[in-house]
Amino acid sequence: MPAKKTSKKPKKTAKEKVKEKVKISKAEIEKKRKTFVADSATKAKQFAAMVRDKFGKYIRTVFLLGSIARTDFVAGSDVDVYVIFDDTATDKPFTSDMREGLYNQLCEMAAKLGKEPHVHVQMATVTEFVDGIRTA
């Protein structure tokens, strides 16, 4: 009786095994990317609506910036949102205590939206924003 030929497959290296486990198709990556962008946009819109509902006429604008706006985000990127308060819409002087209080309220509002993706708040008054442009 002839001897059976056995064809043994070469053992995979640890590196090859890892590559096999993390192999994700381009379609899967694009799907995850689109989902992340949609979730981020939803969070930004929800945050803007909350801010406008609470502060109304004192909000000049709310806009998206950072890696998501530039489309160079990575997994775990946060949603950077910039809020500009209209400090000229009131007769009262806009103090640093008022600014700090507003910023804290914005951060609390952002926290209510959950952690994934995290909403990161930045803010300025119209005066600060214009001065920043003027001196840039």
PDB file of C-alpha atoms in Angstrom:
ATOM      1  CA  MET A   1       0.000   0.000   0.000  1.00  0.00           C
ATOM      2  CA  PRO A   2       1.420   3.374  -0.992  1.00  0.00           C
ATOM      3  CA  ALA A   3       2.168   5.857   1.761  1.00  0.00           C
ATOM      4  CA  LYS A   4      -0.319   8.700   2.129  1.00  0.00           C
ATOM      5  CA  LYS A   5       0.987  12.064   1.292  1.00  0.00           C
ATOM      6  CA  THR A   6       0.017  14.644   3.818  1.00  0.00           C
ATOM      7  CA  SER A   7       0.238  18.238   2.919  1.00  0.00           C
ATOM      8  CA  LYS A   8       0.743  20.196   6.066  1.00  0.00           C
ATOM      9  CA  LYS A   9      -0.061  23.858   5.900  1.00  0.00           C
ATOM     10  CA  PRO A  10       2.711  26.024   7.212  1.00  0.00           C
ATOM     11  CA  LYS A  11       1.988  27.422  10.633  1.00  0.00           C
ATOM     12  CA  LYS A  12       0.938  31.045  10.704  1.00  0.00           C
ATOM     13  CA  THR A  13       3.084  33.509  12.536  1.00  0.00           C
ATOM     14  CA  ALA A  14       1.618  35.577  15.341  1.00  0.00           C
ATOM     15  CA  LYS A  15       1.744  38.636  13.081  1.00  0.00           C
ATOM     16  CA  GLU A  16      -0.240  36.857  10.365  1.00  0.00           C
ATOM     17  CA  LYS A  17      -2.844  35.748  12.902  1.00  0.00           C
ATOM     18  CA  VAL A  18      -3.303  39.320  14.151  1.00  0.00           C
ATOM     19  CA  LYS A  19      -3.607  40.654  10.598  1.00  0.00           C
ATOM     20  CA  GLU A  20      -6.269  38.064   9.878  1.00  0.00           C
ATOM     21  CA  LYS A  21      -8.285  39.057  12.949  1.00  0.00           C
ATOM     22  CA  VAL A  22      -8.223  42.792  12.255  1.00  0.00           C
ATOM     23  CA  LYS A  23      -8.902  42.535   8.544  1.00  0.00           C
ATOM     24  CA  ILE A  24     -11.839  44.824   7.839  1.00  0.00           C
ATOM     25  CA  SER A  25     -13.169  45.425   4.394  1.00  0.00           C
ATOM     26  CA  LYS A  26     -13.117  48.897   2.892  1.00  0.00           C
ATOM     27  CA  ALA A  27     -16.920  48.796   2.805  1.00  0.00           C
ATOM     28  CA  GLU A  28     -17.050  48.114   6.563  1.00  0.00           C
ATOM     29  CA  ILE A  29     -14.639  50.985   7.245  1.00  0.00           C
ATOM     30  CA  GLU A  30     -16.685  53.362   5.093  1.00  0.00           C
ATOM     31  CA  LYS A  31     -19.888  52.268   6.824  1.00  0.00           C
ATOM     32  CA  LYS A  32     -18.362  52.933  10.263  1.00  0.00           C
ATOM     33  CA  ARG A  33     -17.045  56.283   9.049  1.00  0.00           C
ATOM     34  CA  LYS A  34     -20.468  57.349   7.761  1.00  0.00           C
ATOM     35  CA  THR A  35     -22.114  56.232  11.005  1.00  0.00           C
ATOM     36  CA  PHE A  36     -19.603  58.231  13.049  1.00  0.00           C
ATOM     37  CA  VAL A  37     -20.137  61.336  10.899  1.00  0.00           C
ATOM     38  CA  ALA A  38     -23.929  60.976  11.194  1.00  0.00           C
ATOM     39  CA  ASP A  39     -23.718  60.499  14.985  1.00  0.00           C
ATOM     40  CA  SER A  40     -21.425  63.521  15.274  1.00  0.00           C
ATOM     41  CA  ALA A  41     -23.717  65.695  13.160  1.00  0.00           C
ATOM     42  CA  THR A  42     -26.697  64.630  15.226  1.00  0.00           C
ATOM     43  CA  LYS A  43     -24.883  65.487  18.463  1.00  0.00           C
ATOM     44  CA  ALA A  44     -23.818  68.885  17.106  1.00  0.00           C
ATOM     45  CA  LYS A  45     -27.385  69.685  15.988  1.00  0.00           C
ATOM     46  CA  GLN A  46     -28.840  68.564  19.323  1.00  0.00           C
ATOM     47  CA  PHE A  47     -26.318  70.678  21.191  1.00  0.00           C
ATOM     48  CA  ALA A  48     -26.989  73.750  19.010  1.00  0.00           C
ATOM     49  CA  ALA A  49     -30.745  73.365  19.558  1.00  0.00           C
ATOM     50  CA  MET A  50     -30.277  73.089  23.334  1.00  0.00           C
ATOM     51  CA  VAL A  51     -28.069  76.198  23.366  1.00  0.00           C
ATOM     52  CA  ARG A  52     -30.501  78.215  21.238  1.00  0.00           C
ATOM     53  CA  ASP A  53     -33.472  77.105  23.371  1.00  0.00           C
ATOM     54  CA  LYS A  54     -31.741  78.137  26.572  1.00  0.00           C
ATOM     55  CA  PHE A  55     -30.006  81.366  25.531  1.00  0.00           C
ATOM     56  CA  GLY A  56     -32.078  82.519  22.538  1.00  0.00           C
ATOM     57  CA  LYS A  57     -31.165  85.974  21.263  1.00  0.00           C
ATOM     58  CA  TYR A  58     -27.809  85.936  23.057  1.00  0.00           C
ATOM     59  CA  ILE A  59     -26.449  83.307  20.670  1.00  0.00           C
ATOM     60  CA  ARG A  60     -24.819  84.740  17.567  1.00  0.00           C
ATOM     61  CA  THR A  61     -23.805  81.371  16.119  1.00  0.00           C
ATOM     62  CA  VAL A  62     -22.919  77.773  16.888  1.00  0.00           C
ATOM     63  CA  PHE A  63     -20.609  75.971  14.492  1.00  0.00           C
ATOM     64  CA  LEU A  64     -18.631  72.782  14.076  1.00  0.00           C
ATOM     65  CA  LEU A  65     -14.843  72.855  13.860  1.00  0.00           C
ATOM     66  CA  GLY A  66     -11.924  70.512  14.385  1.00  0.00           C
ATOM     67  CA  SER A  67     -11.198  67.109  12.927  1.00  0.00           C
ATOM     68  CA  ILE A  68     -14.791  66.286  12.035  1.00  0.00           C
ATOM     69  CA  ALA A  69     -15.241  69.557  10.141  1.00  0.00           C
ATOM     70  CA  ARG A  70     -11.911  68.937   8.370  1.00  0.00           C
ATOM     71  CA  THR A  71     -12.876  65.252   7.779  1.00  0.00           C
ATOM     72  CA  ASP A  72      -9.555  64.001   9.180  1.00  0.00           C
ATOM     73  CA  PHE A  73     -11.060  62.487  12.330  1.00  0.00           C
ATOM     74  CA  VAL A  74     -10.104  59.128  13.774  1.00  0.00           C
ATOM     75  CA  ALA A  75     -11.924  56.670  16.014  1.00  0.00           C
ATOM     76  CA  GLY A  76     -12.607  58.364  19.314  1.00  0.00           C
ATOM     77  CA  SER A  77     -12.465  61.921  17.963  1.00  0.00           C
ATOM     78  CA  ASP A  78     -14.661  64.364  19.791  1.00  0.00           C
ATOM     79  CA  VAL A  79     -17.171  66.784  18.291  1.00  0.00           C
ATOM     80  CA  ASP A  80     -15.689  70.281  18.584  1.00  0.00           C
ATOM     81  CA  VAL A  81     -18.419  72.918  18.763  1.00  0.00           C
ATOM     82  CA  TYR A  82     -17.816  76.666  18.967  1.00  0.00           C
ATOM     83  CA  VAL A  83     -20.439  78.954  20.487  1.00  0.00           C
ATOM     84  CA  ILE A  84     -20.381  82.722  20.027  1.00  0.00           C
ATOM     85  CA  PHE A  85     -22.399  84.729  22.557  1.00  0.00           C
ATOM     86  CA  ASP A  86     -23.596  88.184  21.628  1.00  0.00           C
ATOM     87  CA  ASP A  87     -22.252  90.277  24.480  1.00  0.00           C
ATOM     88  CA  THR A  88     -23.510  93.397  22.656  1.00  0.00           C
ATOM     89  CA  ALA A  89     -27.155  92.281  23.023  1.00  0.00           C
ATOM     90  CA  THR A  90     -27.354  93.477  26.629  1.00  0.00           C
ATOM     91  CA  ASP A  91     -26.775  96.729  28.444  1.00  0.00           C
ATOM     92  CA  LYS A  92     -24.964  94.951  31.265  1.00  0.00           C
ATOM     93  CA  PRO A  93     -21.187  94.569  31.038  1.00  0.00           C
ATOM     94  CA  PHE A  94     -20.115  91.022  30.253  1.00  0.00           C
ATOM     95  CA  THR A  95     -17.937  89.994  33.189  1.00  0.00           C
ATOM     96  CA  SER A  96     -15.475  87.124  33.508  1.00  0.00           C
ATOM     97  CA  ASP A  97     -17.814  85.548  36.092  1.00  0.00           C
ATOM     98  CA  MET A  98     -20.648  85.630  33.548  1.00  0.00           C
ATOM     99  CA  ARG A  99     -18.371  84.087  30.925  1.00  0.00           C
ATOM    100  CA  GLU A 100     -17.280  81.324  33.293  1.00  0.00           C
ATOM    101  CA  GLY A 101     -20.884  80.627  34.286  1.00  0.00           C
ATOM    102  CA  LEU A 102     -21.984  80.394  30.652  1.00  0.00           C
ATOM    103  CA  TYR A 103     -19.086  78.112  29.780  1.00  0.00           C
ATOM    104  CA  ASN A 104     -19.930  75.802  32.696  1.00  0.00           C
ATOM    105  CA  GLN A 105     -23.565  75.658  31.581  1.00  0.00           C
ATOM    106  CA  LEU A 106     -22.487  74.792  28.029  1.00  0.00           C
ATOM    107  CA  CYS A 107     -20.268  71.986  29.340  1.00  0.00           C
ATOM    108  CA  GLU A 108     -23.135  70.600  31.432  1.00  0.00           C
ATOM    109  CA  MET A 109     -25.414  70.682  28.382  1.00  0.00           C
ATOM    110  CA  ALA A 110     -22.797  68.846  26.318  1.00  0.00           C
ATOM    111  CA  ALA A 111     -22.387  66.211  29.043  1.00  0.00           C
ATOM    112  CA  LYS A 112     -26.135  65.475  28.903  1.00  0.00           C
ATOM    113  CA  LEU A 113     -25.663  64.284  25.320  1.00  0.00           C
ATOM    114  CA  GLY A 114     -23.543  61.327  26.423  1.00  0.00           C
ATOM    115  CA  LYS A 115     -19.963  60.293  25.860  1.00  0.00           C
ATOM    116  CA  GLU A 116     -19.787  58.781  22.375  1.00  0.00           C
ATOM    117  CA  PRO A 117     -18.949  60.905  20.533  1.00  0.00           C
ATOM    118  CA  HIS A 118     -18.033  63.482  23.176  1.00  0.00           C
ATOM    119  CA  VAL A 119     -19.038  67.103  22.507  1.00  0.00           C
ATOM    120  CA  HIS A 120     -16.139  69.448  23.274  1.00  0.00           C
ATOM    121  CA  VAL A 121     -17.266  73.048  23.785  1.00  0.00           C
ATOM    122  CA  GLN A 122     -15.364  76.208  22.993  1.00  0.00           C
ATOM    123  CA  MET A 123     -16.868  79.649  23.331  1.00  0.00           C
ATOM    124  CA  ALA A 124     -16.245  83.321  22.785  1.00  0.00           C
ATOM    125  CA  THR A 125     -18.198  86.522  22.869  1.00  0.00           C
ATOM    126  CA  VAL A 126     -18.702  88.555  19.703  1.00  0.00           C
ATOM    127  CA  THR A 127     -16.209  91.092  21.071  1.00  0.00           C
ATOM    128  CA  GLU A 128     -13.577  88.423  21.781  1.00  0.00           C
ATOM    129  CA  PHE A 129     -14.117  86.792  18.402  1.00  0.00           C
ATOM    130  CA  VAL A 130     -13.795  90.060  16.471  1.00  0.00           C
ATOM    131  CA  ASP A 131     -10.739  91.114  18.503  1.00  0.00           C
ATOM    132  CA  GLY A 132      -9.175  87.734  17.754  1.00  0.00           C
ATOM    133  CA  ILE A 133      -9.686  88.218  14.031  1.00  0.00           C
ATOM    134  CA  ARG A 134      -8.439  91.776  14.165  1.00  0.00           C
ATOM    135  CA  THR A 135      -5.203  90.813  15.923  1.00  0.00           C
ATOM    136  CA  ALA A 136      -4.561  87.613  13.957  1.00  0.00           C
TER     137      ALA A 136
END
